[in-house]
CSV table of C-alpha atoms in Angstrom, one decimal:
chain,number,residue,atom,x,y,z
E,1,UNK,CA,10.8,-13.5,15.9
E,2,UNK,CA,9.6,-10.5,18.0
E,3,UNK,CA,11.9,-7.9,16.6
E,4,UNK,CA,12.1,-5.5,18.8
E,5,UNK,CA,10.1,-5.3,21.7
E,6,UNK,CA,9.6,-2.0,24.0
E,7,UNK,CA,7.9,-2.2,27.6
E,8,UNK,CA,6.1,-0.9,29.5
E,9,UNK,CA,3.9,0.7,25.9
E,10,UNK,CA,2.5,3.6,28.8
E,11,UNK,CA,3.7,4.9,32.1
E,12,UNK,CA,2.8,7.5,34.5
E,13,UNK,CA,5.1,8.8,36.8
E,14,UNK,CA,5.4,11.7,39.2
E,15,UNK,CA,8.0,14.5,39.0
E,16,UNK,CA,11.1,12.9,40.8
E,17,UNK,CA,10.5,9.9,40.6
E,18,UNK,CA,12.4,7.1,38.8
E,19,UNK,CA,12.2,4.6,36.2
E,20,UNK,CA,13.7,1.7,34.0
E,21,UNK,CA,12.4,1.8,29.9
E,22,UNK,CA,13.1,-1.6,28.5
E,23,UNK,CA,14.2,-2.8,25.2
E,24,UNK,CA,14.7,-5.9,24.1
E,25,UNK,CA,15.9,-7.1,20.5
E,26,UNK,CA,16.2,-11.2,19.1
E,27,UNK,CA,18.0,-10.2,15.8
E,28,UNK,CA,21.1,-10.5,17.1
E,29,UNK,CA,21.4,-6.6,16.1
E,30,UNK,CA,24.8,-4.9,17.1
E,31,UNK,CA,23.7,-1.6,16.8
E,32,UNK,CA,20.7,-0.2,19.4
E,33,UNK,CA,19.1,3.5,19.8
E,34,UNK,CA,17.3,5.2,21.9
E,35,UNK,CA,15.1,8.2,20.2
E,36,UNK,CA,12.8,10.5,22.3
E,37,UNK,CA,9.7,12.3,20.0
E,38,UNK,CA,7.6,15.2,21.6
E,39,UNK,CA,4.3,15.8,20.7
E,40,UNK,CA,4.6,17.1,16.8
E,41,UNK,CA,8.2,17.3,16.7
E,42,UNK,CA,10.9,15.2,15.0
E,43,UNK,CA,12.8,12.1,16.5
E,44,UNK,CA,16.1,13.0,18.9
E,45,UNK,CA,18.5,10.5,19.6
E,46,UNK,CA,19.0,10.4,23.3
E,47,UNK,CA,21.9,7.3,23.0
E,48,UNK,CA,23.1,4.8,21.3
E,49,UNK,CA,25.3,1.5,21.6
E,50,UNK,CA,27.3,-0.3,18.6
E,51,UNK,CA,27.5,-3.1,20.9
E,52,UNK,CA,27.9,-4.7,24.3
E,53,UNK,CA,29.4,-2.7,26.5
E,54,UNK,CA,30.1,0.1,24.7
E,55,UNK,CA,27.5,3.5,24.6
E,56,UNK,CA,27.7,7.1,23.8
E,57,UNK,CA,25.6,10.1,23.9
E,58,UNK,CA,23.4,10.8,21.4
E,59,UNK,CA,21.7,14.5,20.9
E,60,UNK,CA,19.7,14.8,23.8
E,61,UNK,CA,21.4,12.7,26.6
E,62,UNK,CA,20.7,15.2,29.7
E,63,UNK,CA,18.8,13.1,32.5
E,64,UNK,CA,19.2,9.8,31.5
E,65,UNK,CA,21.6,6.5,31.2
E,66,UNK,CA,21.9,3.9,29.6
E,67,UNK,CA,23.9,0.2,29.7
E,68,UNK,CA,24.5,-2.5,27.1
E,69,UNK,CA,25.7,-5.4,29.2
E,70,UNK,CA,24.2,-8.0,26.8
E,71,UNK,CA,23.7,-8.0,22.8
E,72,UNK,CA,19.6,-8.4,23.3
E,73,UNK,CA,19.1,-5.0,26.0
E,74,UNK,CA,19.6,-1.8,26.0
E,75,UNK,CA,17.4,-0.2,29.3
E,76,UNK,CA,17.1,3.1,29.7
E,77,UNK,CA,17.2,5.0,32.7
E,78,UNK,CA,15.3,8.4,34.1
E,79,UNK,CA,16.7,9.0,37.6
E,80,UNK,CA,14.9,12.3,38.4
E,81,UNK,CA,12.1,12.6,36.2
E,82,UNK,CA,10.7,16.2,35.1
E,83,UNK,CA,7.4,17.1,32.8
E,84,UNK,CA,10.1,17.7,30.5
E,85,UNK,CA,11.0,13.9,29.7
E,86,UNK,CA,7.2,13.3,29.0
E,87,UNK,CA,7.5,12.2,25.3
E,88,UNK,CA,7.1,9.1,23.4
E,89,UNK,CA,10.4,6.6,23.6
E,90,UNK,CA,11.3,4.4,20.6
E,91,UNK,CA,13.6,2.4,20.6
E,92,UNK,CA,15.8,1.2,17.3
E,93,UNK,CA,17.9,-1.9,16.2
E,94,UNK,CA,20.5,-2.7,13.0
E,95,UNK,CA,23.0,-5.2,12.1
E,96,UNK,CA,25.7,-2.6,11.1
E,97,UNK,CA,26.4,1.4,10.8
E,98,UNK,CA,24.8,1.1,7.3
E,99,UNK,CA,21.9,-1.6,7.3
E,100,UNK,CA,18.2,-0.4,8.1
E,101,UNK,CA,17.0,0.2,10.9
E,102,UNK,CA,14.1,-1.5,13.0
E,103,UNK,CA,12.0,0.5,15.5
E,104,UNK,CA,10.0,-1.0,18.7
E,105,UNK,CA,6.3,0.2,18.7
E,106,UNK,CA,7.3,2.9,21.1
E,107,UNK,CA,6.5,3.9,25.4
E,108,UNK,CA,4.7,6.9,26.0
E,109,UNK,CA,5.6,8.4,29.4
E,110,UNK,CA,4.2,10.9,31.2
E,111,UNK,CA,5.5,13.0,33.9
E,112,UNK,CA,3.7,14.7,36.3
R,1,UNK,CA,26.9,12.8,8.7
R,2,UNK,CA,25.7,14.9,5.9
R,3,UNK,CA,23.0,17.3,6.6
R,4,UNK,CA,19.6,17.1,4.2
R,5,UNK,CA,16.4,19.3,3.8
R,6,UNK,CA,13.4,18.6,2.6
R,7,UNK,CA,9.9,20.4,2.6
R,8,UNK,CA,8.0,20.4,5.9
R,9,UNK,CA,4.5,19.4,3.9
R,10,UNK,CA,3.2,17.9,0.5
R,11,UNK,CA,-0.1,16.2,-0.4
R,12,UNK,CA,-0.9,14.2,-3.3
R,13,UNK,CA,-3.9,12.6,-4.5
R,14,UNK,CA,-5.1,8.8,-4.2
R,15,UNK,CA,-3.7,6.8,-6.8
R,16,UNK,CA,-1.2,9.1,-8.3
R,17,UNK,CA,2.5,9.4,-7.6
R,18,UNK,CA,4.0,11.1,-4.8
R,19,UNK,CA,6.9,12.3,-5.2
R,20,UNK,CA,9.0,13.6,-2.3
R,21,UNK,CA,12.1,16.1,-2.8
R,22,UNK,CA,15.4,15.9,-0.4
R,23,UNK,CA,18.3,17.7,-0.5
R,24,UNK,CA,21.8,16.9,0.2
R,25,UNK,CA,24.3,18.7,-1.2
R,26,UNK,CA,27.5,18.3,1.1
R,27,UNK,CA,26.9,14.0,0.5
R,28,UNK,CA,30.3,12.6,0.5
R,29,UNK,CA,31.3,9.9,-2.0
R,30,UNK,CA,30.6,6.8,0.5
R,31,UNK,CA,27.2,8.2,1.8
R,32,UNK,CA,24.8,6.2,1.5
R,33,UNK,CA,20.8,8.0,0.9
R,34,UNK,CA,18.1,6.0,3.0
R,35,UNK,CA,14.0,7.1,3.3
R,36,UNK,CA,12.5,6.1,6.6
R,37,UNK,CA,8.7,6.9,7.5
R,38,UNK,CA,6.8,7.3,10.3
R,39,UNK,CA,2.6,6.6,10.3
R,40,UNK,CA,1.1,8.6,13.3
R,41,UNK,CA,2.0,7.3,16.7
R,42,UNK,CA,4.4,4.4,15.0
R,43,UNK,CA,8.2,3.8,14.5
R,44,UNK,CA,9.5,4.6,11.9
R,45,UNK,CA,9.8,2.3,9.1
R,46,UNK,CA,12.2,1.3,6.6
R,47,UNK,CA,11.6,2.2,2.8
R,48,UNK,CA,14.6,2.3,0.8
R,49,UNK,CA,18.3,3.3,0.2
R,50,UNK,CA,20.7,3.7,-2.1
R,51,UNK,CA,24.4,5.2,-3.0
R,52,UNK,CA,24.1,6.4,-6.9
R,53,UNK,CA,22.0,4.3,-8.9
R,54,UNK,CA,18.6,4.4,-8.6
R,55,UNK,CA,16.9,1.7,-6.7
R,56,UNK,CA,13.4,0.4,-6.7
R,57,UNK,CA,11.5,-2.3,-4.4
R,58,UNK,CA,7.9,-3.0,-3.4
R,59,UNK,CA,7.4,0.2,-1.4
R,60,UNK,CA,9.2,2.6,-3.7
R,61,UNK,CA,11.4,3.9,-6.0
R,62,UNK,CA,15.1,6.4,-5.2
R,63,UNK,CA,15.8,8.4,-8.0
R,64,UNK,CA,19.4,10.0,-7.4
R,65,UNK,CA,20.7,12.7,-9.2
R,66,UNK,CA,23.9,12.2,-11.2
R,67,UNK,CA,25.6,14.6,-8.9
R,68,UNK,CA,24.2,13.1,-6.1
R,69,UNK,CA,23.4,15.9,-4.1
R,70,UNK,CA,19.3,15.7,-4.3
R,71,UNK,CA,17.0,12.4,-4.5
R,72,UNK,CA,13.5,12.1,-5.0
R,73,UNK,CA,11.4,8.8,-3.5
R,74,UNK,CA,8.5,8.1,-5.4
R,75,UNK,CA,5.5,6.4,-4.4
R,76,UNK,CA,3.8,5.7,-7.7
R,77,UNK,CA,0.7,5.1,-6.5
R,78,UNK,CA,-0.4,6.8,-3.3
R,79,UNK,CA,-2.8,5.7,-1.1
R,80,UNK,CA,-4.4,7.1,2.1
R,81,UNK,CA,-2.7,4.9,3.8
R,82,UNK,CA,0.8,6.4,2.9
R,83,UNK,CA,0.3,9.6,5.0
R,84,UNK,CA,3.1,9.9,6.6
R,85,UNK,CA,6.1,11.3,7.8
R,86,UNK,CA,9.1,10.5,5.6
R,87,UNK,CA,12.4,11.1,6.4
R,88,UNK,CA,15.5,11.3,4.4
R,89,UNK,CA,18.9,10.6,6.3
R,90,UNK,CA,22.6,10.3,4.8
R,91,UNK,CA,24.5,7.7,6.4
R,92,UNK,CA,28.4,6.2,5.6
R,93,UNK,CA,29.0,2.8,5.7
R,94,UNK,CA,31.9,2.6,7.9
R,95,UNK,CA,33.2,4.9,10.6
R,96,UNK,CA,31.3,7.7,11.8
R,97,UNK,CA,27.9,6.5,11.0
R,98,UNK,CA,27.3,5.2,14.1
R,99,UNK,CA,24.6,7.9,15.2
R,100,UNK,CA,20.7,7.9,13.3
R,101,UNK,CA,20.2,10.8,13.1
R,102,UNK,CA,16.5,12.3,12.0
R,103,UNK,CA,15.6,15.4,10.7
R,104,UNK,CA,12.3,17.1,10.7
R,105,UNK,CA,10.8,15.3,7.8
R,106,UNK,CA,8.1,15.9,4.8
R,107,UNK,CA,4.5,15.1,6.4
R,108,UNK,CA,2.5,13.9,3.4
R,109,UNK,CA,-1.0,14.2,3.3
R,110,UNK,CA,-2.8,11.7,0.8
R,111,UNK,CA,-5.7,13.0,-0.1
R,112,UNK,CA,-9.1,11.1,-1.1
């Protein structure tokens, strides 16, 4: 089993520009989150799904989306990136509300 | 979900016990505590959790206070490879758990 597997692990893009982060799970996990972590800071949840088709905003939701259209992916989406989304994005798996949680190995991004 | 604290930086010495203090004093009865950690650059990681009793597993041991407003993880015997950040989050079981959220963390330093 691959757990929970993040992609691309690094990604330069330029201010405006667009892109997809991936996140794929095979634990047949309900519950998926995306966390964003600046350099020396804690985690912030950006969103999060209890499962498919349903999402909701997290703590820091300005400037991106997300979808859940299957159990196994939860992408998420930067339409206008700005140096203020470079960070490092983890994304997070569990079973229920009140099970640990898995994390993927994480995507830095860079905006410039 | 209930709010904790915990101190921003400990260090301990190689092969002793570490242990780290957290907070959280509005816990309602069906919160649960859990200790995640985060090793430079990685996600987070599991450790522990438990509702009142004190738990204990390969990792670690929960030590809950009777009142259930503090907890204490110990590592009994710390290596250097325990440096970390470690995070204590209260979660329910059902209903209104559905966000992780992370605070800021102890950074532990194990020293040589």
């Amino acid at each position: 089993n691959a757990g929970v597997t993040q992609t691309p692990k690094f990604r330069i893009l330029k201010i405006g520009q667009s892109m997809t982060l991936q996140c794929t799970q095979d634990m047949n996990h309900n519950y998926m989150y995306w966390y964003r972590q600046d350099p020396g800071m804690g985690l912030k949840l950006i969103y999060y799904s209890v499962g498919a088709g349903i999402t909701d905003k997290g703590e820091v939701p300005n400037g991106y989306n997300v979808s859940r259209s299957t159990t196994e992916d939860f992408p998420l989406r930067l339409e206008l990136a700005a140096p203020s989304q470079t960070s490092v994005y983890f994304c997070a798996t569990s079973r229920r509300g009140d099970t640990e949680a898995f994390f993927g190995q994480g995507t830095r991004l860079t905006v410039v | 979900d209930a709010k904790t604290t915990q101190p921003t930086s400990m260090d301990c010495a190689e092969g002793r016990a570490a242990n780290l203090p957290c907070n959280h004093s509005t816990i309602s009865g069906n919160e649960y505590v859990y200790w995640y950690r985060q090793i430079h650059s990685q996600g987070p990681q599991y450790i522990i959790h438990g509702l009142k009793n004190n738990e204990t597993n390969e990792m670690a041991s929960l030590i809950i206070t009777e009142d259930r407003k503090s907890s204490t993880l110990i590592l009994p015997h710390a290596t250097l490879r325990d440096t970390a950040v470690y995070y204590c989050i209260v979660r329910a079981p059902q209903g209104g758990s559905e966000k992780l959220v992370f605070g800021k963390g102890t950074k532990l330093t194990v020293n040589p």
